[in-house]
mmCIF file of C-alpha atoms in Angstrom:
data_model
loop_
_atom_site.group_PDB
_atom_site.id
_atom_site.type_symbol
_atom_site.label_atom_id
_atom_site.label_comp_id
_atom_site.label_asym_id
_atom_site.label_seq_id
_atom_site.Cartn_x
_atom_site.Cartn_y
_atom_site.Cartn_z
ATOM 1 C CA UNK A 1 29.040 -0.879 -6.349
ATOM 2 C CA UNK A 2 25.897 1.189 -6.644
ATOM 3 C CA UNK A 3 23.154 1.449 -3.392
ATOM 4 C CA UNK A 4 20.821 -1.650 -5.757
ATOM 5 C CA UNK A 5 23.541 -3.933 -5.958
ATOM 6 C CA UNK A 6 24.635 -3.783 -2.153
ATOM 7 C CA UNK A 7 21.248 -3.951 -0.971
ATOM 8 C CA UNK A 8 20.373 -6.970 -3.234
ATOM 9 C CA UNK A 9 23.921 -8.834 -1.668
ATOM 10 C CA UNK A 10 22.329 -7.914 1.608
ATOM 11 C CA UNK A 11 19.027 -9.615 0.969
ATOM 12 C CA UNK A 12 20.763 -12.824 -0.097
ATOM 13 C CA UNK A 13 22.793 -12.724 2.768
ATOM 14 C CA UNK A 14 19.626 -12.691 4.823
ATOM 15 C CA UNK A 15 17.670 -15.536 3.236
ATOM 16 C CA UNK A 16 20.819 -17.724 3.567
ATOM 17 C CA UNK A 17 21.078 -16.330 7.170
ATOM 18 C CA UNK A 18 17.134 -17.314 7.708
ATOM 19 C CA UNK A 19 18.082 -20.633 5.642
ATOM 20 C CA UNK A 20 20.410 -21.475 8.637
ATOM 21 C CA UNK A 21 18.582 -20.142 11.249
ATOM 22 C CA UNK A 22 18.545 -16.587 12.273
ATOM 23 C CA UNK A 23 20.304 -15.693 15.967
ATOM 24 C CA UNK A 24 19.088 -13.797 18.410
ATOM 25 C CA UNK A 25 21.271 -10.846 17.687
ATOM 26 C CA UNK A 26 20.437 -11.565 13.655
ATOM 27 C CA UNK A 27 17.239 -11.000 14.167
ATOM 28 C CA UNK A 28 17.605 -8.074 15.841
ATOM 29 C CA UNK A 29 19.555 -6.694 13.206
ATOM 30 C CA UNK A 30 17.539 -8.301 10.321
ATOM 31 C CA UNK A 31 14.261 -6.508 11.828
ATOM 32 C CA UNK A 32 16.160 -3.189 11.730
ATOM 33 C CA UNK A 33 17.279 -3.535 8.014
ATOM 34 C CA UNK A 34 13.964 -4.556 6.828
ATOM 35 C CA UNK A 35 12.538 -1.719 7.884
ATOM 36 C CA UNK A 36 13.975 0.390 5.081
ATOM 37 C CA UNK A 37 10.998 0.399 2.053
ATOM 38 C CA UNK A 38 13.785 0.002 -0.255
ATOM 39 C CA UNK A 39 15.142 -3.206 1.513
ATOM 40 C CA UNK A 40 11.780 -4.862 2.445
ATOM 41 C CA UNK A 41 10.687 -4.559 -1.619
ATOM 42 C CA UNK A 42 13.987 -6.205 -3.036
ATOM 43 C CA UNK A 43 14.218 -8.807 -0.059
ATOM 44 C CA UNK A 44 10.547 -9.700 -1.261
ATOM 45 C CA UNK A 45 11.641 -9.680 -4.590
ATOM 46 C CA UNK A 46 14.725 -12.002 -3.624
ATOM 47 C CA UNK A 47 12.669 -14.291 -2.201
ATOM 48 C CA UNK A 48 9.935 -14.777 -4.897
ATOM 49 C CA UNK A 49 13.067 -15.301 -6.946
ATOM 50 C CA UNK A 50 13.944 -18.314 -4.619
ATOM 51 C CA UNK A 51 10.588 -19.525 -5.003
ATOM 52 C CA UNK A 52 11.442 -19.502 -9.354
ATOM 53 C CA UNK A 53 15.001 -21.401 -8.339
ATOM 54 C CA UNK A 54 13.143 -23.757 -6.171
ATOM 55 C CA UNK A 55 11.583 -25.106 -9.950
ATOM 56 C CA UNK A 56 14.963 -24.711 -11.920
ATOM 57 C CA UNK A 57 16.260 -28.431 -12.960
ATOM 58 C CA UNK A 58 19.290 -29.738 -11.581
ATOM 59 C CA UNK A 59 20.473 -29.665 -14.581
ATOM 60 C CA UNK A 60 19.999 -25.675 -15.574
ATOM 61 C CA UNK A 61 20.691 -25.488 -11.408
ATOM 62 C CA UNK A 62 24.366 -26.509 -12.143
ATOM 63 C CA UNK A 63 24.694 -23.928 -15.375
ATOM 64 C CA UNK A 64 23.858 -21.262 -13.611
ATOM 65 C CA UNK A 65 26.217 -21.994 -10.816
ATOM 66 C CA UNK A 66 28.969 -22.480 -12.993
ATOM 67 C CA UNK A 67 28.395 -18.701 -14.814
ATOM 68 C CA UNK A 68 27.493 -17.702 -11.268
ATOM 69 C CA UNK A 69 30.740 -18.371 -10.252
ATOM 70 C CA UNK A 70 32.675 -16.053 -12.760
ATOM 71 C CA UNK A 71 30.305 -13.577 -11.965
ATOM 72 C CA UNK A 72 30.540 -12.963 -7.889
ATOM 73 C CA UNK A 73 34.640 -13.399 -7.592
ATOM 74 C CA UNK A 74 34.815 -10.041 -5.451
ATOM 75 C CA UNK A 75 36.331 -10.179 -2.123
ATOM 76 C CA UNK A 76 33.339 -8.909 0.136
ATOM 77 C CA UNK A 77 30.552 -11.049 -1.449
ATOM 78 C CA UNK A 78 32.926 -14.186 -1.216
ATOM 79 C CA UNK A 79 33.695 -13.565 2.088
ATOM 80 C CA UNK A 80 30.293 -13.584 3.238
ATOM 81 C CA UNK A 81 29.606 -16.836 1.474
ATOM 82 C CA UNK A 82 32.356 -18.514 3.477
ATOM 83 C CA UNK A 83 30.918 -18.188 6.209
ATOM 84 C CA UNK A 84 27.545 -20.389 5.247
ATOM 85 C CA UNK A 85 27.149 -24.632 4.656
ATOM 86 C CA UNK A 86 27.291 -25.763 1.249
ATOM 87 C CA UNK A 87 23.060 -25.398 1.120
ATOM 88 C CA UNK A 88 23.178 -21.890 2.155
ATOM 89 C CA UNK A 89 26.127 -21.175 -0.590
ATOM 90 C CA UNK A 90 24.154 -22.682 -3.746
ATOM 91 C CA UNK A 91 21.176 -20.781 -2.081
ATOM 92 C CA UNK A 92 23.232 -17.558 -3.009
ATOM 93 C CA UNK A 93 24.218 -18.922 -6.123
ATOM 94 C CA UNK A 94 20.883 -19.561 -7.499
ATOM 95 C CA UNK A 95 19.167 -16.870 -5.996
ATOM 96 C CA UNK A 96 21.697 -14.558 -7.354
ATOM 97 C CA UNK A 97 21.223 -16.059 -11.190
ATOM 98 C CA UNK A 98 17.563 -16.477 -10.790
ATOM 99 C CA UNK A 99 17.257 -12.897 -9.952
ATOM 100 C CA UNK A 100 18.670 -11.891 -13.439
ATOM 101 C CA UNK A 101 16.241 -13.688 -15.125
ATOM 102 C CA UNK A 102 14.253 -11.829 -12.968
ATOM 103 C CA UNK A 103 15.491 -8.844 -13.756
ATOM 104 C CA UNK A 104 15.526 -9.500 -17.502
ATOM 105 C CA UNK A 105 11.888 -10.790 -17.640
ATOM 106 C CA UNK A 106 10.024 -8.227 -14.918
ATOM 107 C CA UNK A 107 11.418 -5.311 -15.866
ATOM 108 C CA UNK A 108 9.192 -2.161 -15.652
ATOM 109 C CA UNK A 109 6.816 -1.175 -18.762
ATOM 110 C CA UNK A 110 5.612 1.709 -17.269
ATOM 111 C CA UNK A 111 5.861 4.176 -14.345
ATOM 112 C CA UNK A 112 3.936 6.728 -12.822
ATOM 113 C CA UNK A 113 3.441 8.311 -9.590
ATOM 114 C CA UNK A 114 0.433 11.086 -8.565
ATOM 115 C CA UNK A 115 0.349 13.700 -5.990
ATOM 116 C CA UNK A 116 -2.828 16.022 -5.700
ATOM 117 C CA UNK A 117 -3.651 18.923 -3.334
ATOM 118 C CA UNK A 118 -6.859 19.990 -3.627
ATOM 119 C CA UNK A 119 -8.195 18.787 -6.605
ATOM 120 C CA UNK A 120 -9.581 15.473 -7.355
ATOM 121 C CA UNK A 121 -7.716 13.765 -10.971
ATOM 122 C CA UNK A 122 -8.996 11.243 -13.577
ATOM 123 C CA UNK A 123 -6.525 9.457 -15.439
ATOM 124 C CA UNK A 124 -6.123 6.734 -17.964
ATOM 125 C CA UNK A 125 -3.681 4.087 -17.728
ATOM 126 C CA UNK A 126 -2.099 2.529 -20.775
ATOM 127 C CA UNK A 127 -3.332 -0.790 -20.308
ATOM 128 C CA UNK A 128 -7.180 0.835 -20.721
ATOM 129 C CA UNK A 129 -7.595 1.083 -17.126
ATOM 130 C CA UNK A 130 -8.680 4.351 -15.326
ATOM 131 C CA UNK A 131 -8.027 5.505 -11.640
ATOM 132 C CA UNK A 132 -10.266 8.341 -10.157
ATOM 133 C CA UNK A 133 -7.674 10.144 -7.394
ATOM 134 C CA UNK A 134 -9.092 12.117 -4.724
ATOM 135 C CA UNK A 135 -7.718 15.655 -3.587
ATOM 136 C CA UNK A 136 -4.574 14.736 -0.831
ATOM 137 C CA UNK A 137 -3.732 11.371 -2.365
ATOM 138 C CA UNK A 138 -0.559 10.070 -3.045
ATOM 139 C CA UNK A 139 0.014 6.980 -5.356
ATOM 140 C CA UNK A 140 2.944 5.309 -6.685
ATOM 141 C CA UNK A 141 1.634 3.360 -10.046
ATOM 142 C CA UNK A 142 4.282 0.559 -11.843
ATOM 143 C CA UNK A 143 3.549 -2.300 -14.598
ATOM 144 C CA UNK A 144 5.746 -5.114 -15.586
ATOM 145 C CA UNK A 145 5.308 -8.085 -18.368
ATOM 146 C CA UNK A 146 3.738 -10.306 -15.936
ATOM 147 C CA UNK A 147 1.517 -7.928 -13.482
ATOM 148 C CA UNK A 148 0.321 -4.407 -12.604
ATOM 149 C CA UNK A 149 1.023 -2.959 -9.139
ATOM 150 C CA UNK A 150 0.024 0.633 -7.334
ATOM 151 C CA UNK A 151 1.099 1.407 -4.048
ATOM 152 C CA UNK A 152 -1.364 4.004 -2.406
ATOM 153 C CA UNK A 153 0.819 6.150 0.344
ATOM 154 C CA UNK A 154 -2.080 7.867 1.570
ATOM 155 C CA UNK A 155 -5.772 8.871 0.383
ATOM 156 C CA UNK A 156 -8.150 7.384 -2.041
ATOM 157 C CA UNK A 157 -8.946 6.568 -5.319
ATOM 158 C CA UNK A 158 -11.403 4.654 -7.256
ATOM 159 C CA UNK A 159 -10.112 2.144 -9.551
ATOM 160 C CA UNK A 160 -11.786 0.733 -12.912
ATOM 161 C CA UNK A 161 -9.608 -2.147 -13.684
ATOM 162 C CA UNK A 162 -9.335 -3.388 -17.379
ATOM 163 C CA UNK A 163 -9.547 -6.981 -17.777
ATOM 164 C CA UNK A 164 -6.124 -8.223 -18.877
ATOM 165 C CA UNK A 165 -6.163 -12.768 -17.730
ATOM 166 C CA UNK A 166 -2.219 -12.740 -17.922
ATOM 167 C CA UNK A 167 -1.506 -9.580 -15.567
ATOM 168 C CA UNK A 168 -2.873 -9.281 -12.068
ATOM 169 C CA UNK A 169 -3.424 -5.959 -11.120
ATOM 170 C CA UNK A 170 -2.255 -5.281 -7.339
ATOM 171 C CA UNK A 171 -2.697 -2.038 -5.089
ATOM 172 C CA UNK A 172 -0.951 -1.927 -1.557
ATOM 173 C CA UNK A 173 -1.878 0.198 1.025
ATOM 174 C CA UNK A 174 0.991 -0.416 3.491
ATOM 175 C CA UNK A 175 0.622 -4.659 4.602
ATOM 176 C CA UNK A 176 -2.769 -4.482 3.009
ATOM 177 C CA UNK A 177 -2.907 -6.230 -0.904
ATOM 178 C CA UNK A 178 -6.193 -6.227 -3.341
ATOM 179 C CA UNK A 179 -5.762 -8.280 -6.449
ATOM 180 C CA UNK A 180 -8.407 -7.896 -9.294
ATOM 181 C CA UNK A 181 -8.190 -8.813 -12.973
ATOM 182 C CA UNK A 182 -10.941 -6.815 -13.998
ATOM 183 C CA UNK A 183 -13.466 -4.720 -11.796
ATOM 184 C CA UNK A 184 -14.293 -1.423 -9.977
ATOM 185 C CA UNK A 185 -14.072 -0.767 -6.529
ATOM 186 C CA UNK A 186 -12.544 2.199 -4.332
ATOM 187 C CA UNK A 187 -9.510 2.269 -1.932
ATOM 188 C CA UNK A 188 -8.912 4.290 1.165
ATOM 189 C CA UNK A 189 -5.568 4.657 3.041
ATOM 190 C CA UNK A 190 -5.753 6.526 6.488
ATOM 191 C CA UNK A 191 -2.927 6.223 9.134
ATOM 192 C CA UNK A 192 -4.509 3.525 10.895
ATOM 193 C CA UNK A 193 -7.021 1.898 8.223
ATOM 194 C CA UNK A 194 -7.185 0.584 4.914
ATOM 195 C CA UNK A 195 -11.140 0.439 3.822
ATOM 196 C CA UNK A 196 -11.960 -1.163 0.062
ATOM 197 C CA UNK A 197 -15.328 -0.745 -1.183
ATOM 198 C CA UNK A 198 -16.241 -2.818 -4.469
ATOM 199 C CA UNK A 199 -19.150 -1.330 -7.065
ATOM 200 C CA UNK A 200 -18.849 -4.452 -9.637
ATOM 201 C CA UNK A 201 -16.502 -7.709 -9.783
ATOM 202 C CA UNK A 202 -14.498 -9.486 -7.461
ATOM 203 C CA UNK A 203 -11.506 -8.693 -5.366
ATOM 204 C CA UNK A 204 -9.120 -10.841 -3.643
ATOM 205 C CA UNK A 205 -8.065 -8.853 -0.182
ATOM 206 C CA UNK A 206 -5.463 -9.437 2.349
ATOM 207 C CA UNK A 207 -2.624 -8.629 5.041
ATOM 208 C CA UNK A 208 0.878 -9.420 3.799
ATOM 209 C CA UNK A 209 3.782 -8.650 6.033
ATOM 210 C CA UNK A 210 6.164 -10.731 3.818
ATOM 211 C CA UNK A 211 6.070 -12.780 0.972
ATOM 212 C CA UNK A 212 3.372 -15.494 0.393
ATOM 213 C CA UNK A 213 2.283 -14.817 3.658
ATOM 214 C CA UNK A 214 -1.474 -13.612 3.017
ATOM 215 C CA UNK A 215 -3.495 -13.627 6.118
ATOM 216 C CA UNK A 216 -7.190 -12.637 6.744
ATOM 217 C CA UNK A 217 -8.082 -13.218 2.726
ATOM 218 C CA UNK A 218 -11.297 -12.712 1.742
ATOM 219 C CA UNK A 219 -13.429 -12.459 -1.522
ATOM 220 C CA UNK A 220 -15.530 -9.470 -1.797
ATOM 221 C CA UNK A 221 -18.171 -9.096 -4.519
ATOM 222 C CA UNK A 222 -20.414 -6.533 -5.160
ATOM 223 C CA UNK A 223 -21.506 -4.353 -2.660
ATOM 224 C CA UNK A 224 -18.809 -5.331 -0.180
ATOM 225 C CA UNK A 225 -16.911 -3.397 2.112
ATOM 226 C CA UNK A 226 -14.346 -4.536 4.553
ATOM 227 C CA UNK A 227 -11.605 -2.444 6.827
ATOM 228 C CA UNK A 228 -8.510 -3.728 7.608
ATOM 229 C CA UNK A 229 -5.479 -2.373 10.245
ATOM 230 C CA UNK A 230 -2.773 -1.116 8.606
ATOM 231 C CA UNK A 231 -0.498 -2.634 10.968
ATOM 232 C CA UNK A 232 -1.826 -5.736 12.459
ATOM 233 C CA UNK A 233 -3.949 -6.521 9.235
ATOM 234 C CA UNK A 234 -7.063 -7.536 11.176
ATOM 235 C CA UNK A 235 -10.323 -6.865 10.492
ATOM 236 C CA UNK A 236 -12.168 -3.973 12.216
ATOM 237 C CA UNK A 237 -15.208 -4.477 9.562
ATOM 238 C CA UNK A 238 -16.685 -5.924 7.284
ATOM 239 C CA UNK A 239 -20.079 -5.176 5.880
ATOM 240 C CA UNK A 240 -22.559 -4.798 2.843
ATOM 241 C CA UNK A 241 -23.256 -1.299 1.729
ATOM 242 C CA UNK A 242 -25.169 0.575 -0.687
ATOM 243 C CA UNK A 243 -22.825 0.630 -3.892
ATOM 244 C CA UNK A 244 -24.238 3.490 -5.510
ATOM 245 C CA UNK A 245 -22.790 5.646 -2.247
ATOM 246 C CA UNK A 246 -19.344 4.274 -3.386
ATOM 247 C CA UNK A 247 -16.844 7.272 -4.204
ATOM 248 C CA UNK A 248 -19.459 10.142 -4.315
ATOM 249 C CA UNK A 249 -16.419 12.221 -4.089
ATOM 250 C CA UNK A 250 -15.528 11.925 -7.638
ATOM 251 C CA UNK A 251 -19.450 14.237 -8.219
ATOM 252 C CA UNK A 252 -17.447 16.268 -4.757
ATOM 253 C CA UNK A 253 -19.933 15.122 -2.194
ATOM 254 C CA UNK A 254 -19.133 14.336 1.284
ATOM 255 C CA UNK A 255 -20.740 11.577 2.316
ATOM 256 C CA UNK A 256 -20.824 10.910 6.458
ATOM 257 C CA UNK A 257 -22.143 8.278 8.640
ATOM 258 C CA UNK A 258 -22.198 8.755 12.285
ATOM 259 C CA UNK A 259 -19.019 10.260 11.370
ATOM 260 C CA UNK A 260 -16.779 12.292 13.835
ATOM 261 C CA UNK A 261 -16.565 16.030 13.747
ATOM 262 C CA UNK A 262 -13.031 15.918 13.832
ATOM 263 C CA UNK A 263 -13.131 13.142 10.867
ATOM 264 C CA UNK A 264 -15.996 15.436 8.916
ATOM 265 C CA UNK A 265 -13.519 18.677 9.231
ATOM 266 C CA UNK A 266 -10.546 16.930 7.804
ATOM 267 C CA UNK A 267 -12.641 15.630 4.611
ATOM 268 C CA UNK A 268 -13.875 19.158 4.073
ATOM 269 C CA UNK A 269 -10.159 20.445 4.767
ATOM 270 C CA UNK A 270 -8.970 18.223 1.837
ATOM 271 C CA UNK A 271 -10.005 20.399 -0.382
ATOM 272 C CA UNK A 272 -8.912 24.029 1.001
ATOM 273 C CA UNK A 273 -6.801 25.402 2.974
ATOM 274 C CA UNK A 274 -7.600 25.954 6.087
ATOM 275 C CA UNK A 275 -6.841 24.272 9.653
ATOM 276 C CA UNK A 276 -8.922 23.114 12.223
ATOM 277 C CA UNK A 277 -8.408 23.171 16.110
ATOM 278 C CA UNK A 278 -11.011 21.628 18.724
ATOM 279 C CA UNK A 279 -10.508 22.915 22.040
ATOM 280 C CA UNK A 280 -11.532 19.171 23.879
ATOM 281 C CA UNK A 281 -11.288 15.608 22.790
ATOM 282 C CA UNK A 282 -14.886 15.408 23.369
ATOM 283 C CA UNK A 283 -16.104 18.049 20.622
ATOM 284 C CA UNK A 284 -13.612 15.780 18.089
ATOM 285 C CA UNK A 285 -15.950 13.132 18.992
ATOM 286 C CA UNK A 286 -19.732 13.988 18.517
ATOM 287 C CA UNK A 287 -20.578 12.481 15.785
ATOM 288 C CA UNK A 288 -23.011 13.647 13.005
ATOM 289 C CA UNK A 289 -25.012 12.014 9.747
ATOM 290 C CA UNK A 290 -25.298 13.810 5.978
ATOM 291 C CA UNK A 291 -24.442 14.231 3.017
ATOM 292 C CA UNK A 292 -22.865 17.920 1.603
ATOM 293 C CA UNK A 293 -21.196 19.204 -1.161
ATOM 294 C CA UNK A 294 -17.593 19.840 -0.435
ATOM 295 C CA UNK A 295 -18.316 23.690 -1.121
ATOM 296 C CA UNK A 296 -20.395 23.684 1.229
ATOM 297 C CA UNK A 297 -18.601 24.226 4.549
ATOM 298 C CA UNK A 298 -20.522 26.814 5.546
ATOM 299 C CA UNK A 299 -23.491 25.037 5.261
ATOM 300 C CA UNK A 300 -21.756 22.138 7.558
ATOM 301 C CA UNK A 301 -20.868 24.640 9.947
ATOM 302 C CA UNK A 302 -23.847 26.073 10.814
ATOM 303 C CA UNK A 303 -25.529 22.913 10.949
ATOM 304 C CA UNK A 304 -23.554 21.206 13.266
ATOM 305 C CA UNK A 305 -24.330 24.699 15.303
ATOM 306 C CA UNK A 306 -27.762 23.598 15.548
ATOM 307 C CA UNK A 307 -27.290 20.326 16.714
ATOM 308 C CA UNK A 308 -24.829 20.300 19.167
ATOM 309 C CA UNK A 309 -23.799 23.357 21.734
ATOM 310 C CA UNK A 310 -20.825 24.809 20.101
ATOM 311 C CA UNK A 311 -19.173 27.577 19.251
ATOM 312 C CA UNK A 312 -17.368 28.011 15.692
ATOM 313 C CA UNK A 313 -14.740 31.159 15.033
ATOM 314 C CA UNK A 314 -13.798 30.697 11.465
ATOM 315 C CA UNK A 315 -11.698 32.779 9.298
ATOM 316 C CA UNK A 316 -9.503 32.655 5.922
ATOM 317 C CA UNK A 317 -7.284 30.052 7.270
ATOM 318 C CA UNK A 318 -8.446 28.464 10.274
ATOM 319 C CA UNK A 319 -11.593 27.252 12.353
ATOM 320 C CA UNK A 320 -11.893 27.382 15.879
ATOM 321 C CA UNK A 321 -13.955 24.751 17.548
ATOM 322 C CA UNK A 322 -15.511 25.188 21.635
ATOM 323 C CA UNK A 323 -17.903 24.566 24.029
ATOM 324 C CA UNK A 324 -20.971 27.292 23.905
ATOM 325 C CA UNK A 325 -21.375 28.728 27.192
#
């Protein structure tokens, strides 16, 4: 049995389980395996497949059972079964053929995945689309008969979305989902934050810990911007900005409001090599207002030396920030 197979017996096992009524101990141990990327996708997938049986006839219900039933005679997944009322068993049973239908009718068109260091990339998708992908991004990109996904590990990139009525076109930044059909608009994953930004259309946004559970939704239109947190999907802000400011990266300007020192030195570190060190908390923290070039470091150095009493060693690799005395 290969890694896929077990993993989808061990998502049915847990819908039936959740079907029933999870135990204390279960869910306990049901937290733990969901934690694993690899299980929380297919257990979502499992249970958007339940969602499918839930329309299946009695009729087509009962055929499926019955070539179900020639299908699953191995020891270990019948012995689980046993274990579950007669609800939770033709739970499995559908689940398990609906997901083959599944499988035959979503399968994946095309895959891609993007990992820049410190150079900014433009590319073209096949369905017309194109994707603007800052320096330190990392993007996984998939698209199946029936919708386009991206999942955005980290960075940003501006997306131009090509209209296409019958396929949906999702990014996810961790718990955070935007759904377009057609439009423009920029995505940022940090650690903490997920910020979208939209130039022209509309885009559906939300916080998704499972499946069909969308919480804080909102419409954005032009001009919008709203942050969410990565983990508790709420929303730190939500504002109108100027959309001609959106993704000046892709001409390589740096673009910082009331920004922190310590957040202004890691977008200029994106894209060399070089480390920074502040020698307090407090330095990280002032805060400054511009726009530069991101060749222009030196620039940014020595004006932040005029506003502010610090002291800047910089060499080749590194830049020392402390306290003028």
């Amino acid at each position: 049995m290969n890694i896929e197979t077990k993993i989808k017996e061990e998502a049915i096992y847990w819908l039936a389980c959740e079907k029933e009524g999870l135990e204390k101990n279960q869910k306990v141990e049901f937290e733990n395996w969901i934690k694993e990327e690899i299980n929380k996708k297919i257990y979502n997938r499992m249970k958007f497949v339940h969602q499918m049986a839930k329309s299946i006839s009695k009729e087509n219900a009962q055929n499926l059972s019955d070539k179900v039933h020639l299908e699953i005679r191995k020891e270990k997944f019948l012995n689980k079964i046993k274990y579950f009322s007669s609800v939770a068993t033709i739970l499995l049973i559908v689940c398990f053929s609906a997901f083959k239908i599944y499988d035959n009718n979503f399968a994946v068109q095309y895959s891609n995945s993007f990992m820049t260091d410190k150079n900014s990339l433009k590319k073209q998708l096949p369905d017309g689309s194109s994707i603007f992908i800052d320096a330190k991004t990392n993007l996984n990109i998939e698209f199946f008969n029936g919708k386009r996904e991206v999942t955005l590990k980290d960075g940003r990139v501006m997306f131009e979305v090509a209209k296409d009525k019958n396929r949906v076109f999702i990014i996810k930044s961790g718990e955070i989902n935007i759904e377009v059909v057609g439009t423009k608009f920029e995505v940022i994953h940090k650690k903490d934050t997920t910020t979208i930004n939209v130039e022209e259309g509309i885009v559906k946004t939300y916080y998704s810990k499972y499946f069909f559970d969308k919480q804080n939704e909102k419409l954005l239109t032009k001009s919008n911007s709203i942050t969410y947190s990565n983990f508790q999907g709420d929303i730190n802000n939500q504002e109108k900005i100027n959309s001609e400011k959106i993704a000046l990266w892709r001409e390589n300007l740096i673009v910082l409001h009331k920004t922190t020192l310590k957040e202004a030195l890691e977008e200029f570190s994106k894209y060399s090599d070089i480390n920074i060190y502040f020698f307090s908390k407090e330095l990280e923290n002032y805060s400054i207002t511009g726009e530069f070039y991101s060749t222009q470091l030196d620039i940014f150095l020595k004006t932040i030396t005029k506003i502010y009493p610090i002291k800047i060693d910089k060499s080749d690799k590194e830049i020392k920030i402390s306290k003028k005395i």
